[in-house]
């Protein structure tokens, strides 16, 4: 079974390819440069070097968000269209769960997060049971302040994993004190091979048509429209 | 790219268009046979916002793209092994919307190792004429849509020279704004056209002819004049029949479009004039163009309505020209929101 993994949901662009239980290739960059332009050349180079024809792929795993709206769409569109045209299924995997996997073997709570602007973060809470990652609090968009009070009540050590750790570490340390654990730079960066591992753990892949991005929130225009329809103010 | 195109005339192209709010796919054979033409319109979704919201458009495209592609392939009764190339709108348009089509096209072309043909959206509107009849060069195209108002000269296959364009609002944009001012529902262009047919053009409105030798257009002054006229009447407690406002506005737009088209047709001694773009569905404009060229030797081509509004069949028709010239894109093709015509 050959699976191609694609992640373009943040500034990190990662692709990987596994054959059964062997990781054959992994390519990651971490800088803000056009994923739409660079994704397919990267896939092409990887498959060419491995001498694997696209038609020899058995499934595609993709980070489906949350993350950058445009970034997530580039990955999901590429994954679902390749899968549809090749007649193979897709594993849509949470971009946060993918990041949380960097904290496997940690005994407490694992908190991956991404900055979502205006003091909010995309986040969720995971635990590792020795074999699998389990969801403790589902992926969501939330004010960092509100999230930290939820986490504080858990009264357990929390491993924070994020590319934006430095931006928010002050507030996190101030609120949670000695509950806080941190990872190194590699743990703070999503790795595409995590998508492969998580895909293997999933029981079933999805048909290509049905996979859609997880934005974790409505578009701004839709929020405003709903607010006006319900006759309340838009905050 | 290492993929070689084997240039034949009856090639089958899968074409994709997602530059604005229509998710569209089509299968075209030999540049003029439409084997299928599927469009998922998002109008119902954008209606509540009174206009196209880019983020919402991009979301819809991502959700429906593979379903639309499958429908186009099924209706055309072709499989991937029947395809000779995949074509896609590279630009101009909404960047997030373009990206969905471009990445989908790359995904199919890569998966099946097919050539990738980039297409300019306006070239698509112009080449919709190919679905009606062969070109007679030199030719002139008037492209009028929500985003464009352009006069383009074609001396040969796929050789476009823009001789005039709007300096501010596109004609379709002015239509939509006037419609909103008149309280007509979105999308307003066709509503103004319908209303205009019932009215008398007795409201004095300006026409921006610009410099005597210019083929450029300007519609923002006209649009403002409509808004001011209605506002002033309201202040005086008068009511101007909206159908008369619509008729007067429409007459101003059509007069400048048809006059400049006629002048360009004469100056460039063209054999064919094509009216293209979404506003080509406008009855008033169609009739005026038909009248203008009725007694001339110039052949007037107006593609059927379904090929005038955004669709992928026109992208397939334009891709045929790319195919014949062997103009393919590499895997680094990207959506370009402000692409110039090629
Ligand atoms: Zn258009």
XYZ file of C-alpha atoms and ligand atoms in Angstrom:
578
model
C 0.000 0.000 0.000
C 1.460 3.316 -1.139
C 0.217 6.521 0.446
C 1.153 10.046 -0.538
C 0.828 12.644 2.229
C 0.230 16.353 1.605
C 0.223 19.230 4.068
C -0.034 22.865 2.997
C -2.162 24.115 5.859
C 0.427 26.518 7.342
C 3.711 28.092 6.204
C 5.106 24.582 6.418
C 4.674 22.683 3.177
C 5.277 18.976 3.587
C 4.895 15.899 1.431
C 5.816 12.309 2.196
C 5.440 8.895 0.695
C 5.198 5.553 2.449
C 5.074 2.029 1.134
C 3.472 -0.236 3.715
C 5.407 0.396 6.930
C 8.341 2.089 5.266
C 8.735 5.837 4.866
C 10.275 6.232 1.408
C 10.584 9.999 1.200
C 9.793 13.168 3.028
C 10.186 16.781 1.911
C 9.444 19.795 4.060
C 10.008 23.509 3.764
C 9.132 26.086 6.375
C 8.901 29.509 4.866
C 6.191 31.704 3.491
C 6.395 30.997 -0.190
C 3.664 30.093 -2.636
C 2.404 26.571 -1.888
C 0.103 26.636 -4.935
C 3.105 27.062 -7.191
C 5.511 24.723 -5.381
C 3.376 21.752 -4.341
C 3.085 19.879 -7.630
C 6.741 20.334 -8.665
C 7.671 18.874 -5.257
C 5.350 15.881 -5.687
C 6.674 15.407 -9.222
C 10.267 15.398 -8.037
C 9.552 12.971 -5.227
C 7.711 10.456 -7.375
C 10.218 10.786 -10.195
C 13.148 10.052 -7.879
C 11.338 7.089 -6.382
C 10.369 5.909 -9.886
C 6.767 5.679 -8.813
C 4.034 6.433 -11.310
C 1.076 8.394 -9.897
C -1.124 5.483 -10.960
C 0.749 3.263 -8.481
C -0.554 5.238 -5.523
C -3.184 3.518 -3.352
C -4.374 6.424 -1.206
C -3.680 10.048 -0.359
C -3.504 11.527 3.129
C -4.050 15.239 3.513
C -4.026 17.766 6.327
C -7.550 19.151 6.020
C -7.244 22.077 8.446
C -7.727 24.133 10.402
C -5.064 26.506 9.189
C -4.641 29.090 6.458
C -7.881 29.010 4.407
C -6.029 29.252 1.115
C -3.318 26.856 2.210
C -5.802 24.221 3.299
C -7.687 24.561 0.007
C -4.523 24.022 -2.038
C -3.776 20.769 -0.209
C -7.340 19.482 -0.104
C -8.067 20.369 -3.746
C -4.875 18.705 -4.926
C -5.449 15.618 -2.769
C -9.117 15.127 -3.621
C -8.660 15.744 -7.337
C -5.653 13.426 -7.602
C -7.541 10.786 -5.617
C -10.729 11.151 -7.656
C -8.899 10.984 -10.971
C -6.856 7.959 -9.853
C -9.861 6.216 -8.338
C -8.285 6.000 -4.884
C -9.536 7.174 -1.460
C -8.425 10.062 0.740
C -7.568 10.231 4.409
C -8.468 13.682 5.667
C -6.564 14.365 8.852
C -6.811 17.258 11.274
C -3.851 19.620 10.939
C -3.887 19.936 14.733
C -3.847 16.186 15.314
C -0.951 15.982 12.889
C 0.972 18.476 15.009
C -0.127 16.773 18.251
C 1.568 13.593 17.097
C 4.912 15.298 17.672
C 4.081 14.980 21.377
C 3.447 11.251 21.396
C 5.036 9.542 24.402
C 4.300 12.616 26.497
C 2.346 11.527 29.552
C 0.108 14.557 30.080
C -2.088 16.634 27.794
C -0.889 17.616 24.335
C -2.013 21.014 23.080
C -1.202 21.827 19.440
C -2.252 25.331 18.386
C -2.042 27.858 15.576
C -2.538 31.571 15.766
C -5.961 32.564 14.406
C -5.545 36.351 14.805
C -7.432 38.726 17.103
C -6.252 36.892 20.268
C -7.751 33.621 19.065
C -6.145 30.260 18.360
C -7.056 27.096 16.525
C -6.485 24.360 19.019
C -7.560 21.042 20.499
C -6.413 18.799 23.318
C -4.980 15.321 22.815
C -3.590 12.483 24.920
C -1.400 9.572 23.908
C -2.392 6.169 25.281
C 0.806 4.394 24.323
C -0.460 3.463 20.882
C -2.919 6.074 19.657
C -3.594 9.775 19.960
C -6.956 10.390 21.620
C -8.975 13.563 21.429
C -9.561 15.142 24.825
C -11.062 18.426 23.583
C -12.137 18.704 19.962
C -10.497 21.068 17.456
C -11.909 24.565 17.682
C -11.239 28.255 17.331
C -11.262 30.013 20.686
C -9.922 33.067 22.484
C -6.548 32.102 23.935
C -7.664 33.442 27.313
C -10.781 31.238 27.388
C -8.809 28.240 26.241
C -6.224 28.642 28.967
C -8.876 28.647 31.668
C -10.258 25.372 30.273
C -6.773 23.877 30.269
C -5.975 25.191 33.754
C -8.939 23.283 35.210
C -7.492 20.014 33.939
C -4.717 20.375 36.540
C -2.314 18.289 34.476
C 0.941 19.059 32.694
C 0.331 20.374 29.174
C 2.755 20.110 26.289
C 2.283 23.092 23.969
C 3.224 22.597 20.335
C 3.070 25.504 17.927
C 4.919 27.417 15.253
C 3.647 30.525 17.033
C 4.787 29.478 20.497
C 6.966 32.548 21.001
C 4.109 34.905 20.200
C 1.882 33.505 22.954
C 4.282 31.981 25.486
C 4.114 34.962 27.846
C 0.389 34.683 28.404
C 0.511 30.896 28.570
C 3.252 30.877 31.209
C 1.514 33.621 33.203
C -1.783 31.741 33.267
C -0.666 28.142 33.662
C 2.646 28.433 35.528
C 4.236 25.060 36.177
C 1.597 23.153 34.176
C 3.434 24.249 31.012
C 5.744 21.946 29.047
C 7.361 22.884 25.755
C 8.922 21.133 22.805
C 11.941 21.958 20.700
C 11.787 23.528 17.242
C 11.302 20.203 15.511
C 8.370 19.315 17.758
C 6.774 22.679 17.052
C 6.721 22.005 13.321
C 4.205 19.683 11.631
C 5.804 16.690 9.874
C 4.115 15.150 6.844
C 5.089 11.622 7.895
C 2.642 12.090 10.806
C -0.158 12.149 8.239
C 0.955 8.727 7.013
C 1.076 7.274 10.511
C -2.352 8.706 11.323
C -3.755 7.472 8.014
C -2.620 3.927 8.799
C -4.401 4.211 12.145
C -7.672 5.305 10.557
C -10.125 2.520 9.838
C -11.444 3.902 6.605
C -10.514 6.456 4.008
C -13.125 8.755 2.486
C -14.316 8.843 -1.112
C -12.585 11.785 -2.802
C -15.746 13.823 -3.480
C -16.704 13.991 0.174
C -13.550 15.493 1.587
C -13.824 19.176 2.446
C -11.553 21.488 4.403
C -12.120 21.998 8.127
C -12.002 25.757 8.478
C -13.207 25.652 12.119
C -15.173 28.832 11.460
C -17.540 30.444 9.010
C -16.319 33.024 6.527
C -16.529 36.591 7.894
C -19.278 37.555 5.447
C -21.368 34.594 6.547
C -20.974 35.444 10.235
C -22.108 39.015 9.561
C -25.009 37.827 7.471
C -26.195 35.419 10.162
C -25.856 38.092 12.827
C -27.924 40.568 10.820
C -30.522 37.895 10.041
C -30.908 37.130 13.703
C -31.117 40.829 14.470
C -28.122 40.911 16.740
C -24.933 42.871 16.528
C -21.820 41.482 14.988
C -18.894 41.381 17.354
C 7.647 19.496 -18.456
C 8.676 16.227 -20.061
C 5.243 15.364 -21.397
C 5.168 15.703 -25.170
C 2.009 16.754 -26.881
C 1.206 14.751 -29.943
C -0.421 17.507 -31.955
C -3.515 16.280 -33.700
C -6.582 18.201 -34.802
C -9.354 16.287 -33.151
C -7.924 16.390 -29.661
C -10.111 15.942 -26.582
C -9.570 18.519 -23.850
C -10.961 18.553 -20.322
C -11.361 22.223 -19.419
C -11.820 23.849 -16.005
C -13.018 27.351 -15.110
C -13.211 28.677 -11.523
C -12.202 32.334 -11.862
C -15.260 33.787 -10.143
C -18.458 32.228 -8.817
C -19.109 29.394 -11.273
C -17.474 26.008 -10.822
C -17.352 24.764 -14.411
C -15.930 21.834 -16.350
C -16.327 20.836 -19.987
C -15.021 18.342 -22.489
C -14.268 19.802 -25.930
C -13.164 17.954 -29.028
C -11.246 19.641 -31.844
C -11.838 23.107 -30.426
C -15.504 23.335 -31.356
C -17.417 20.186 -30.462
C -18.877 20.495 -26.990
C -19.104 16.961 -25.613
C -20.207 18.286 -22.235
C -20.489 21.619 -20.461
C -21.296 21.512 -16.750
C -21.691 24.556 -14.510
C -22.431 24.766 -10.803
C -23.581 28.305 -10.213
C -23.127 29.803 -6.766
C -25.550 32.669 -7.374
C -28.026 31.449 -4.751
C -25.295 31.437 -2.122
C -23.894 34.890 -2.973
C -27.336 36.476 -3.383
C -27.673 36.952 0.389
C -24.527 39.100 0.380
C -25.586 41.181 -2.642
C -22.437 40.233 -4.543
C -19.731 37.627 -4.869
C -17.802 37.044 -1.625
C -14.356 35.690 -2.611
C -13.876 33.456 0.440
C -17.319 31.888 0.014
C -16.665 31.353 -3.709
C -13.382 29.578 -2.967
C -15.089 27.338 -0.412
C -17.814 26.311 -2.847
C -15.260 25.585 -5.583
C -13.291 23.269 -3.291
C -16.413 21.397 -2.232
C -17.839 20.817 -5.677
C -14.838 20.649 -8.028
C -14.443 16.868 -8.351
C -18.198 16.297 -8.569
C -18.453 18.777 -11.452
C -15.425 17.242 -13.186
C -16.931 13.779 -12.897
C -20.238 14.979 -14.297
C -18.469 16.560 -17.270
C -16.534 13.351 -17.985
C -19.625 11.167 -17.594
C -21.817 13.351 -19.810
C -19.108 13.423 -22.482
C -18.731 9.664 -22.090
C -14.933 9.874 -21.955
C -12.391 8.307 -19.623
C -8.982 9.688 -18.649
C -7.287 7.620 -21.339
C -9.408 9.443 -23.958
C -8.105 12.845 -22.877
C -5.285 14.576 -24.755
C -4.866 17.528 -22.401
C -6.245 19.372 -19.392
C -6.945 23.105 -19.705
C -7.604 25.640 -16.985
C -8.218 29.342 -16.506
C -4.926 30.781 -15.241
C -6.388 34.279 -14.723
C -7.569 36.940 -14.381
C -10.091 36.502 -11.587
C -10.378 36.039 -7.842
C -7.082 34.575 -6.699
C -8.523 32.099 -4.199
C -11.076 30.914 -6.734
C -8.488 30.556 -9.511
C -6.264 28.472 -7.222
C -8.884 25.756 -6.881
C -9.188 25.262 -10.630
C -5.451 25.491 -11.232
C -4.600 22.962 -8.521
C -7.351 20.604 -9.668
C -6.109 20.829 -13.267
C -2.537 20.157 -12.191
C -3.709 17.188 -10.107
C -5.441 15.543 -13.075
C -2.716 16.376 -15.590
C -0.044 15.066 -13.242
C -1.938 11.919 -12.252
C -2.468 10.958 -15.875
C 0.683 12.564 -17.262
C -1.252 14.808 -19.623
C -0.194 18.192 -21.012
C -1.494 21.170 -19.055
C -2.840 24.074 -21.112
C -3.089 27.500 -19.428
C -5.895 29.751 -20.677
C -6.592 33.454 -20.219
C -10.196 33.983 -19.120
C -10.829 36.709 -21.707
C -9.339 34.552 -24.468
C -11.933 32.026 -23.329
C -14.795 34.515 -23.705
C -13.510 35.487 -27.149
C -12.952 31.918 -28.322
C -16.536 31.001 -27.384
C -17.123 32.309 -30.925
C -15.254 29.257 -32.223
C -18.111 27.133 -30.912
C -20.359 28.957 -33.415
C -18.222 29.304 -36.533
C -14.645 29.461 -37.840
C -12.804 32.771 -37.462
C -12.511 35.242 -40.343
C -9.438 37.399 -39.813
C -8.886 40.180 -39.093
C -11.559 40.075 -36.444
C -12.729 42.282 -33.606
C -14.123 41.140 -30.280
C -16.113 43.254 -27.852
C -15.871 41.547 -24.459
C -18.404 42.817 -21.937
C -18.847 41.231 -18.538
C -19.014 41.931 -14.816
C -15.238 42.289 -14.710
C -14.331 43.381 -18.239
C -15.075 45.791 -21.051
C -12.530 45.335 -23.809
C -12.119 45.743 -27.538
C -9.685 43.184 -28.902
C -8.285 42.806 -32.430
C -7.367 39.332 -33.690
C -5.115 39.144 -36.750
C -4.598 35.387 -36.526
C -5.370 32.398 -34.280
C -4.841 33.369 -30.670
C -3.129 36.681 -31.444
C -4.891 39.200 -29.290
C -4.303 42.935 -29.308
C -6.287 44.940 -26.760
C -7.112 48.283 -28.387
C -9.534 49.552 -25.759
C -10.535 48.829 -22.203
C -12.383 50.358 -19.308
C -10.566 52.971 -17.264
C -12.751 52.407 -14.213
C -15.829 50.179 -13.833
C -16.585 47.325 -16.172
C -19.930 47.645 -17.977
C -21.364 44.690 -16.063
C -20.224 46.221 -12.801
C -22.022 49.476 -13.646
C -25.153 47.464 -14.451
C -25.001 45.731 -11.065
C -24.517 49.013 -9.198
C -27.360 50.733 -11.022
C -29.530 47.689 -10.299
C -28.730 47.985 -6.593
C -29.596 51.705 -6.666
C -32.929 50.838 -8.271
C -33.521 48.211 -5.580
C -33.389 45.291 -8.001
C -32.285 41.871 -6.708
C -28.792 40.448 -7.316
C -27.516 39.751 -9.927
C -28.887 43.001 -11.243
C -27.598 43.238 -14.826
C -30.305 41.098 -16.449
C -32.962 42.865 -14.312
C -31.904 46.277 -15.630
C -32.063 44.911 -19.183
C -35.590 43.596 -18.590
C -36.751 46.820 -16.968
C -35.167 48.940 -19.707
C -37.285 47.173 -22.324
C -40.406 48.606 -20.626
C -39.156 52.168 -20.296
C -38.512 55.326 -22.332
C -34.954 56.683 -22.353
C -35.987 60.237 -21.400
C -33.623 60.779 -18.453
C -30.616 62.881 -19.401
C -27.447 60.929 -18.648
C -23.855 61.509 -19.785
C -21.880 59.393 -22.238
C -18.122 59.250 -21.702
C -16.640 59.263 -25.211
C -13.138 60.119 -23.889
C -10.548 61.327 -26.450
C -11.796 61.242 -30.065
C -9.403 58.484 -31.134
C -9.683 56.422 -27.954
C -11.271 52.988 -27.813
C -11.264 53.044 -24.013
C -14.405 53.141 -21.923
C -15.471 54.769 -18.678
C -18.691 53.946 -16.861
C -18.181 55.315 -13.377
C -19.418 58.806 -14.327
C -22.575 57.348 -15.823
C -23.147 55.206 -12.758
C -22.702 58.245 -10.463
C -25.053 60.291 -12.649
C -27.776 57.667 -12.207
C -27.285 57.663 -8.444
C -27.295 61.502 -8.300
C -30.344 61.833 -10.547
C -32.339 59.471 -8.356
C -31.089 61.123 -5.191
C -31.941 64.651 -6.412
C -35.405 63.588 -7.522
C -36.008 62.048 -4.124
C -34.935 65.314 -2.438
C -37.484 67.201 -4.543
C -40.134 64.609 -3.706
C -40.328 63.485 -7.339
C -40.476 59.956 -8.627
C -38.709 59.060 -11.857
C -40.146 55.825 -13.228
C -37.399 53.233 -12.651
C -38.000 51.710 -16.076
C -37.104 55.068 -17.644
C -33.921 55.277 -15.583
C -33.012 51.748 -16.673
C -33.789 52.530 -20.333
C -31.723 55.735 -20.258
C -28.782 54.069 -18.544
C -28.906 51.137 -20.926
C -29.057 53.449 -23.942
C -25.963 55.354 -22.779
C -24.005 52.146 -22.253
C -25.065 50.577 -25.533
C -24.438 53.698 -27.577
C -20.816 53.999 -26.512
C -20.194 50.255 -26.860
C -21.676 49.931 -30.341
C -20.220 53.192 -31.698
C -16.677 52.348 -30.629
C -17.063 48.812 -31.942
C -18.213 50.138 -35.293
C -15.375 52.634 -35.499
C -12.792 49.961 -34.648
C -14.327 47.546 -37.163
C -13.908 50.197 -39.868
C -10.425 51.294 -38.890
C -9.069 47.736 -38.741
C -11.138 46.601 -41.734
C -12.290 43.504 -39.929
C -14.272 40.706 -41.524
C -15.825 39.469 -38.302
C -17.095 41.041 -35.077
C -17.707 38.943 -31.984
C -19.802 40.026 -29.024
C -18.613 38.051 -25.999
C -18.863 37.944 -22.211
C -21.748 37.717 -19.780
C -23.282 41.056 -20.821
C -23.598 39.692 -24.385
C -26.761 38.088 -23.005
C -28.205 41.610 -22.692
C -31.107 41.874 -25.167
C -30.692 45.609 -25.720
C -26.997 45.226 -26.559
C -27.606 42.215 -28.820
C -30.261 44.052 -30.837
C -28.172 47.197 -31.133
C -25.189 45.183 -32.392
C -27.381 43.281 -34.828
C -28.828 46.545 -36.185
C -25.419 48.160 -36.442
C -23.937 45.378 -38.587
C -27.133 44.299 -40.397
C -26.332 46.124 -43.625
C -22.553 45.719 -43.521
C -20.403 42.960 -44.954
C -18.974 42.288 -41.503
C -20.011 38.952 -40.028
C -21.447 39.396 -36.520
C -21.112 36.425 -34.156
C -22.877 36.289 -30.813
C -22.374 32.944 -29.074
C -25.448 31.425 -27.433
C -26.203 32.632 -23.913
C -24.757 29.530 -22.198
C -21.352 30.162 -23.805
C -21.389 33.909 -23.001
C -21.641 33.716 -19.225
C -18.665 32.076 -17.493
C -18.339 28.445 -18.560
C -15.614 25.894 -19.251
C -16.556 25.111 -22.866
C -15.092 28.477 -23.840
C -11.910 27.637 -21.926
C -11.711 24.385 -23.904
C -12.220 26.319 -27.148
C -9.393 28.730 -26.256
C -7.235 25.810 -25.135
C -7.505 24.397 -28.648
C -5.486 27.372 -29.875
C -2.880 26.721 -27.165
C -2.860 23.053 -28.129
C -2.183 23.791 -31.778
C 0.652 26.134 -30.830
C 1.940 23.607 -28.294
C 1.815 26.137 -25.464
C 1.827 24.104 -22.271
C 2.409 24.998 -18.626
C 4.776 23.399 -16.152
C 3.767 21.953 -12.777
C 4.439 25.340 -11.211
C 1.414 26.902 -12.933
C -0.312 29.295 -10.568
C -3.482 31.374 -10.508
C -2.713 34.942 -11.609
C -5.443 37.419 -10.585
C -4.248 40.260 -12.865
C -3.001 38.270 -15.851
C -2.643 40.205 -19.118
C -4.260 38.809 -22.248
C -2.250 36.272 -24.236
Zn -16.011 36.034 -17.442
